[in-house]
Short mmCIF file of C-alpha atoms and ligand atoms in Angstrom, two decimals:
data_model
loop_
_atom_site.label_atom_id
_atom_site.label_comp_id
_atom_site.label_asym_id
_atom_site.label_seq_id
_atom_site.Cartn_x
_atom_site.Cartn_y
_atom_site.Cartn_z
CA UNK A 1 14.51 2.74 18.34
CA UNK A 2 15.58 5.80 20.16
CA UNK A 3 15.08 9.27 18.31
CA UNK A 4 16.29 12.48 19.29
CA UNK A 5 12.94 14.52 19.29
CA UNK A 6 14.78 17.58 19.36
CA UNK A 7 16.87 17.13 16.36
CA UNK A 8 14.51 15.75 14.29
CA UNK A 9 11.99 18.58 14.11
CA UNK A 10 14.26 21.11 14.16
CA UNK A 11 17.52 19.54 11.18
CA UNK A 12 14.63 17.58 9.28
CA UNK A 13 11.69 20.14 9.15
CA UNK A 14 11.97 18.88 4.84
CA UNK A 15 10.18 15.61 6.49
CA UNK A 16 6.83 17.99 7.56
CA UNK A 17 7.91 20.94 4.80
CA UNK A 18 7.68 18.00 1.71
CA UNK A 19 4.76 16.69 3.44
CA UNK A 20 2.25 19.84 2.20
CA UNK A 21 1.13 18.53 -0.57
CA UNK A 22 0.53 15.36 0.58
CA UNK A 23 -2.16 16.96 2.70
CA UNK A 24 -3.84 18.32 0.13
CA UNK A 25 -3.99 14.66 -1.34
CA UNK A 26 -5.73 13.69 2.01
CA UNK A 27 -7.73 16.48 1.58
CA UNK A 28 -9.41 15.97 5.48
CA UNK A 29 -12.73 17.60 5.56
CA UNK A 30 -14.27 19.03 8.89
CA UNK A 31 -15.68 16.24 11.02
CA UNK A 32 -13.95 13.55 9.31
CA UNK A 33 -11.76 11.63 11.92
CA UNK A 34 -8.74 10.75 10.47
CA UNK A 35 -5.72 8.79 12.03
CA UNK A 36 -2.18 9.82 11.31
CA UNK A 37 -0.04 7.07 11.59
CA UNK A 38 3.63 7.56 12.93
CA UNK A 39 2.89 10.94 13.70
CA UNK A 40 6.27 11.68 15.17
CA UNK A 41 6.33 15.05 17.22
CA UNK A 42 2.66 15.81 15.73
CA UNK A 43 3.70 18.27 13.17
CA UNK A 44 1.34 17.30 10.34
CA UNK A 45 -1.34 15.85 13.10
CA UNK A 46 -2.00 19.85 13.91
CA UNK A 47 -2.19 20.46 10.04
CA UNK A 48 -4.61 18.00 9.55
CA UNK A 49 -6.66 19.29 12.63
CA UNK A 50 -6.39 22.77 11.19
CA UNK A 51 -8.59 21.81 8.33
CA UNK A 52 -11.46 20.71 11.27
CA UNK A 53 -10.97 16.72 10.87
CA UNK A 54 -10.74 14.96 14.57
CA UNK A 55 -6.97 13.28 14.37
CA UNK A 56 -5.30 10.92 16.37
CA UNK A 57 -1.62 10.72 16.21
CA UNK A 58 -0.15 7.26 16.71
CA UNK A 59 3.20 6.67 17.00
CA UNK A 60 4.97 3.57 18.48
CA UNK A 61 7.76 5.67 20.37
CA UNK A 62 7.21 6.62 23.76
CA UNK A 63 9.50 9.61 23.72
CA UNK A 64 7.68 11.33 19.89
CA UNK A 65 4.19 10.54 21.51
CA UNK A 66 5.52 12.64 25.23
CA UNK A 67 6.69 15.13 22.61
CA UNK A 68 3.69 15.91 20.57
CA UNK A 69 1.37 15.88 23.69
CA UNK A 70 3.30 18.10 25.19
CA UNK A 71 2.94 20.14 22.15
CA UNK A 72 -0.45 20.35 21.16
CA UNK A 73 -1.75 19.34 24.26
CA UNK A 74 -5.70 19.97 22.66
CA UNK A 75 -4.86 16.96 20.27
CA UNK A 76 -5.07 12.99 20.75
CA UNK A 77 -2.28 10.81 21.13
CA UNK A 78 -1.57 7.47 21.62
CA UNK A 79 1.35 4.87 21.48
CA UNK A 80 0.84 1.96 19.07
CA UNK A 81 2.24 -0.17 17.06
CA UNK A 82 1.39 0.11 13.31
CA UNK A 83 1.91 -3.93 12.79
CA UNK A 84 -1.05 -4.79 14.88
CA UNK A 85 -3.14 -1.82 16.44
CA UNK A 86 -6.67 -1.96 16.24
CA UNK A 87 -8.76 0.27 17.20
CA UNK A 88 -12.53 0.56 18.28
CA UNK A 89 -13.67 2.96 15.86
CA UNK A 90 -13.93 3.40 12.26
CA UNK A 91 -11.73 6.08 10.58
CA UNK A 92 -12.78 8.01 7.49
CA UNK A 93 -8.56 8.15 6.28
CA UNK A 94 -5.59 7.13 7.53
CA UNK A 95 -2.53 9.32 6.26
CA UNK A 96 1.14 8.57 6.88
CA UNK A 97 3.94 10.90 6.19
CA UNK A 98 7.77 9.63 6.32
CA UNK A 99 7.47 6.68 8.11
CA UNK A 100 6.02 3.69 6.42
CA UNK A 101 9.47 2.97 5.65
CA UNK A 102 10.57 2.36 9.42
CA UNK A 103 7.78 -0.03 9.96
CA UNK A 104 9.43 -3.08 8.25
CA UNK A 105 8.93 -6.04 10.23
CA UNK A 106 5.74 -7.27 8.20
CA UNK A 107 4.35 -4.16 6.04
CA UNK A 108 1.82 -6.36 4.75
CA UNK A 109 0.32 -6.46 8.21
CA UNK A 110 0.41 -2.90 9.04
CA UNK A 111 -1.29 -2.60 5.75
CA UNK A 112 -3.67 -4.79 7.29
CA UNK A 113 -4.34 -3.11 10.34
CA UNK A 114 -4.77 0.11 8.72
CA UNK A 115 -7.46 -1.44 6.28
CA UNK A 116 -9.63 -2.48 9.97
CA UNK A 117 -9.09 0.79 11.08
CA UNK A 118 -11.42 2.28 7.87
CA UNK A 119 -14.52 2.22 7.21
CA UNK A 120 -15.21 0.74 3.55
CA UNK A 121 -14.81 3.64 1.42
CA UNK A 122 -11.88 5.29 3.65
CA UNK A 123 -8.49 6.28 2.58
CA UNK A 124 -5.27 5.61 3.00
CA UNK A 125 -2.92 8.17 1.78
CA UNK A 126 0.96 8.18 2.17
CA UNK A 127 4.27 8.66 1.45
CA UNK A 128 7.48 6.94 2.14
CA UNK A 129 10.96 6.49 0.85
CA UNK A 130 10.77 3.93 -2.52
CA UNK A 131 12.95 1.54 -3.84
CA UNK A 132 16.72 2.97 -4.25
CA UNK A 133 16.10 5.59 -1.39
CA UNK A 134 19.36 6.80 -0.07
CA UNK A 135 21.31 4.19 -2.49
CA UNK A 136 24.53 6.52 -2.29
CA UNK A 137 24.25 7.06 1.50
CA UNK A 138 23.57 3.31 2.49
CA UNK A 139 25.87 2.22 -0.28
CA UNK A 140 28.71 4.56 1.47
CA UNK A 141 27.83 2.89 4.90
CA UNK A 142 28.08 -0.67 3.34
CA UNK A 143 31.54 0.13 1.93
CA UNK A 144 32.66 1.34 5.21
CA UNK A 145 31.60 -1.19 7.25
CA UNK A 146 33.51 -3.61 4.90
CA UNK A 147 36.50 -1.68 4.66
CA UNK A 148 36.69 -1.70 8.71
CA UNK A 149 35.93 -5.50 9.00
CA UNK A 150 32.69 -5.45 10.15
CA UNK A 151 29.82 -7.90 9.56
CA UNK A 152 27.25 -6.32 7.11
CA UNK A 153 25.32 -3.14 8.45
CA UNK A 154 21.60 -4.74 8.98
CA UNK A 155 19.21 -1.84 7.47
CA UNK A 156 15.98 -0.75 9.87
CA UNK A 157 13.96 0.51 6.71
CA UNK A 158 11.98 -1.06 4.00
CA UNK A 159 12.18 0.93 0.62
CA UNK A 160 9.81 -0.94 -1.46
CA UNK A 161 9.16 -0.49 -5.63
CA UNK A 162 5.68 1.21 -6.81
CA UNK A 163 4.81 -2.47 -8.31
CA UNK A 164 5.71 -4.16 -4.73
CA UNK A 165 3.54 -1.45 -2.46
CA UNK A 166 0.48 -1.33 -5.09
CA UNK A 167 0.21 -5.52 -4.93
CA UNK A 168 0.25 -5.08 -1.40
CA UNK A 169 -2.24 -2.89 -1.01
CA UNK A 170 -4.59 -4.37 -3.57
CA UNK A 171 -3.96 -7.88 -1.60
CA UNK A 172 -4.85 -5.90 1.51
CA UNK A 173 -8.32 -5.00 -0.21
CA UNK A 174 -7.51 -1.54 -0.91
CA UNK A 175 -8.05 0.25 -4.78
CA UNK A 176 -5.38 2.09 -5.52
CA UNK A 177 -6.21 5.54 -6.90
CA UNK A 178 -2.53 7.10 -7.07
CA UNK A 179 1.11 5.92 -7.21
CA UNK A 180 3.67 8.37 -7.69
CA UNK A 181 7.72 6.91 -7.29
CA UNK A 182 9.77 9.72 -7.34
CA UNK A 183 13.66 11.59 -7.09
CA UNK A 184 13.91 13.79 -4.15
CA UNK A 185 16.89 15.07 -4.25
CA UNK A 186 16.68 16.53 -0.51
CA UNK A 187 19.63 19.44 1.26
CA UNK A 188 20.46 18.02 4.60
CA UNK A 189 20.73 21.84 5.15
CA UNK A 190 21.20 21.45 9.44
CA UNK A 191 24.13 18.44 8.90
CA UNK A 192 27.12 19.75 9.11
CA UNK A 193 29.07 17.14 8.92
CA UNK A 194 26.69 15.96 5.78
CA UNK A 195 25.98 11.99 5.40
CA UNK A 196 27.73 11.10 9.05
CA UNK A 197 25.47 13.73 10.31
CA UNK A 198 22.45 11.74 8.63
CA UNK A 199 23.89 8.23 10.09
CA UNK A 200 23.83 9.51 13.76
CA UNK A 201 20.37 10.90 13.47
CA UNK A 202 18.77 8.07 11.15
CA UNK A 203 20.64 5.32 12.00
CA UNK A 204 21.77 5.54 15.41
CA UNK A 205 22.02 1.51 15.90
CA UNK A 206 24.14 1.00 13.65
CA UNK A 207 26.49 2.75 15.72
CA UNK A 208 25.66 1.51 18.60
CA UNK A 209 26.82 -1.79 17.53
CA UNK A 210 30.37 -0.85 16.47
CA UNK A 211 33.31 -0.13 18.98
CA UNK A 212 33.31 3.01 20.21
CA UNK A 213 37.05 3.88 19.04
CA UNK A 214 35.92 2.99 15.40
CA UNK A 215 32.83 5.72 15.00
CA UNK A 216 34.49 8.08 14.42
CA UNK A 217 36.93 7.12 11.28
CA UNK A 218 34.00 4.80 10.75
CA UNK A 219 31.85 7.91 9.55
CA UNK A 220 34.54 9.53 8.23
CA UNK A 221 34.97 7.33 5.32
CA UNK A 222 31.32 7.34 5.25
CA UNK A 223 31.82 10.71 4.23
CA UNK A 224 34.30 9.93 2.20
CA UNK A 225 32.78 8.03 0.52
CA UNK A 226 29.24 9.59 -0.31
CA UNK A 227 30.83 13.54 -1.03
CA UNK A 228 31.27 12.42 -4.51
CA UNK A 229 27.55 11.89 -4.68
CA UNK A 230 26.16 13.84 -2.32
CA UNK A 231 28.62 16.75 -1.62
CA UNK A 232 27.91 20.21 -3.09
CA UNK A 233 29.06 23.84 -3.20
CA UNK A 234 26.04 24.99 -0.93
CA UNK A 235 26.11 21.16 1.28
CA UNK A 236 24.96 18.11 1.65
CA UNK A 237 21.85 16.58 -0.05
CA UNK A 238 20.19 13.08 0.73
CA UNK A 239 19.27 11.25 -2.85
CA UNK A 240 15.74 10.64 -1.45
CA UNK A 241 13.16 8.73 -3.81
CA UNK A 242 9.60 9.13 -2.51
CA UNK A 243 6.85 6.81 -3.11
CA UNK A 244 3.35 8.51 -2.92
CA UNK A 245 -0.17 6.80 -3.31
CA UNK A 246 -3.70 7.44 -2.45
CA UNK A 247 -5.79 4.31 -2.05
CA UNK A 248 -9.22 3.74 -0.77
CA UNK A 249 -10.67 0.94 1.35
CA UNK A 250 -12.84 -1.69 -0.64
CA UNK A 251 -16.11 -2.22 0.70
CA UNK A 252 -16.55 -5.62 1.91
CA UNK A 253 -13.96 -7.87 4.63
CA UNK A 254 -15.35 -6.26 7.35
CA UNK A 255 -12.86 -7.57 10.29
CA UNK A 256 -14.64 -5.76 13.74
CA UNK A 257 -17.63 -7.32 12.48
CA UNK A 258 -17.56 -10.96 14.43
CA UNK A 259 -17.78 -14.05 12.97
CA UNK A 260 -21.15 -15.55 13.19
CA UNK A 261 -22.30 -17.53 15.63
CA UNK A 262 -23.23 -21.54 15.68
CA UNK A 263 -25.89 -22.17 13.54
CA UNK A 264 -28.80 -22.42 15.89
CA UNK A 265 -32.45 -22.69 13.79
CA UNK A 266 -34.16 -19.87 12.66
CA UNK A 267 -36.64 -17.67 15.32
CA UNK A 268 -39.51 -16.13 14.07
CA UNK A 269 -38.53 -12.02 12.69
CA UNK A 270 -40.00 -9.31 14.43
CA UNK A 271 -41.30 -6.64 12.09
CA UNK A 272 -38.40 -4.52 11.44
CA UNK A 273 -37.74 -1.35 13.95
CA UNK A 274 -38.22 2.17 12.48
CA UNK A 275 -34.43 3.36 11.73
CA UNK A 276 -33.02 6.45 13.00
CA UNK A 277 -31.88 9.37 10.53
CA UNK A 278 -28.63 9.38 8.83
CA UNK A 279 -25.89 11.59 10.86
CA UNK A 280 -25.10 14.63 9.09
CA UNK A 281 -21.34 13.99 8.58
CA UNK A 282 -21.55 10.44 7.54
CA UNK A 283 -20.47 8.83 10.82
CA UNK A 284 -23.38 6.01 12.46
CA UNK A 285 -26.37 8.02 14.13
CA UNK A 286 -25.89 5.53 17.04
CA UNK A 287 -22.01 5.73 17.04
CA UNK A 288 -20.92 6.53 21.25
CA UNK A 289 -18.93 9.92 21.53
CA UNK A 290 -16.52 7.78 23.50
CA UNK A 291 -12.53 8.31 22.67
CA UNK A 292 -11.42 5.17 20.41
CA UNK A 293 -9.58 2.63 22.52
CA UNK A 294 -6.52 1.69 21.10
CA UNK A 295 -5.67 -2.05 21.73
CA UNK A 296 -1.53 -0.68 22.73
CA UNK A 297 -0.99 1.45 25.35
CA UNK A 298 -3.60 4.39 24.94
CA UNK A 299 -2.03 6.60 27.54
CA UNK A 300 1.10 6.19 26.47
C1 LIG B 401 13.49 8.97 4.55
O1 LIG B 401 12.69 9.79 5.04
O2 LIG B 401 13.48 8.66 3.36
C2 LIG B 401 14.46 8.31 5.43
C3 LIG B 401 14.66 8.75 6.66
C4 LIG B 401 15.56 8.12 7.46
C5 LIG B 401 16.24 7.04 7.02
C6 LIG B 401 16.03 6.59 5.76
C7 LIG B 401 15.14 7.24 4.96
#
């Protein structure tokens, strides 16, 4: 999808402001190398560097990955998709703020691809919108939609229930360490024009699809319909529900590692070569300073 870079950091700064103490879940230690997955503009990539980790931001839109180099220009970033990126290093985390959610074709593969990204004993640690996220706003965009005769609104997002994530995860061959599910009630304090504001800017497509002479009293009913819900003295508020877990890479179904070769007989062992001292931080003494190589467009 499109997004409107500009917008987004500056109306929604709640996405990076909520997303504090999700860092401190991470909790990314200098010289850990840590992947945060739709990064967006970078906001919380540059938080996560400020604690000394090596980041890359992935993101699978063009125009957010343009954006964040541009911004922190001293930080990596690379376009990928979530569903199938791999990658040609091991990462000690992968963290996710905000955007699990829009990556619903298959989340059982990104899960997937973010458990070959770790190395066993590496973390994944998110947050995304939960099951009954927005309920009043997409239920006022359903009503509309039916009241002007048109054919059911089809939703970009996956909002799934704690139980639904966590047997994901576990079937992935993760250990789950945390699940929170959460309200969050949420002021959409730069809308205006309160949930039609939030339609425009989170679910452009939608209007894209609809004749141009209906937007307007199209999102004015959406309005209409969520202020009961959602309209207050001091504005607008989303009825966000968050879903939050910290879960850690089994050891064991190691994927980069290839399938072995055609059984050919035994050779004789030579005796075993002396072994090099563990790297300080963890990482493989022999390990290449080389920039991963994403499999999706690394330069963007
Ligand atoms: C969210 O962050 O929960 C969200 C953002 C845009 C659309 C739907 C949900």
């Amino acid at each position: 999808m499109q997004w409107a870079v500009a917008t987004y950091d500056t109306a929604f700064g709640y996405v990076s402001a909520h997303g504090a103490p999700l860092l401190d879940l991470l909790d990314p230690q200098p010289d850990e190398r840590i992947i945060d997955l739709g990064c967006g503009t970078g906001t919380m990539t540059v938080e996560i560097a400020a604690r000394g980790a090596e980041v890359l931001g992935i993101d699978e839109s063009v125009e957010m990955v343009n954006a964040a180099r541009s911004e922190h220009p001293h930080l990596s970033f690379a376009v990928g998709d979530a569903h199938d990126f791999t990658i040609s290093e091991r990462y000690d985390a992968v963290f996710s703020n905000s955007a699990l959610h829009w990556m619903s074709r298959a989340p059982s593969a990104v899960i997937s691809s973010v458990h070959a990204a770790l190395r066993p004993g590496g973390r994944f640690v998110a947050e995304m919108g939960g099951a009954g996220n927005c309920a009043e706003l997409i239920a006022a965009v359903q009503t509309a939609w039916r009241v002007f005769g048109l054919p059911e609104p089809e939703l970009p997002w996956y909002f799934p229930t704690p139980a639904e994530y966590a047997a994901r995860l576990e079937e992935g061959g993760f250990v789950i360490r945390l699940m929170e599910y959460s309200d969050r009630p949420t002021r959409l304090a730069e809308c205006p024009d309160g949930a039609a504001d939030w339609v425009r800017l989170f679910a452009p497509e939608l209007i894209a699809e609809v004749p141009p002479e209906l937007a307007g009293p199209l999102l004015d009913r959406v309005n209409e319909l969520a202020a009961p819900a959602l309209r207050r003295e001091s504005g607008w508020m989303a009825d966000y529900v968050r879903l939050r877990f910290a879960a850690v890479r089994k050891p064991g179904g190691d994927e980069l590692v290839q399938p072995p070769a055609p059984q050919a007989p035994p050779a004789p062992q030579p005796p075993p070569a002396p072994q090099p001292p563990p790297a300080p931080h963890g990482h493989p003494a022999t390990q290449a300073p080389s920039a991963p190589h994403l499999s999706v467009s690394p330069e963007g």
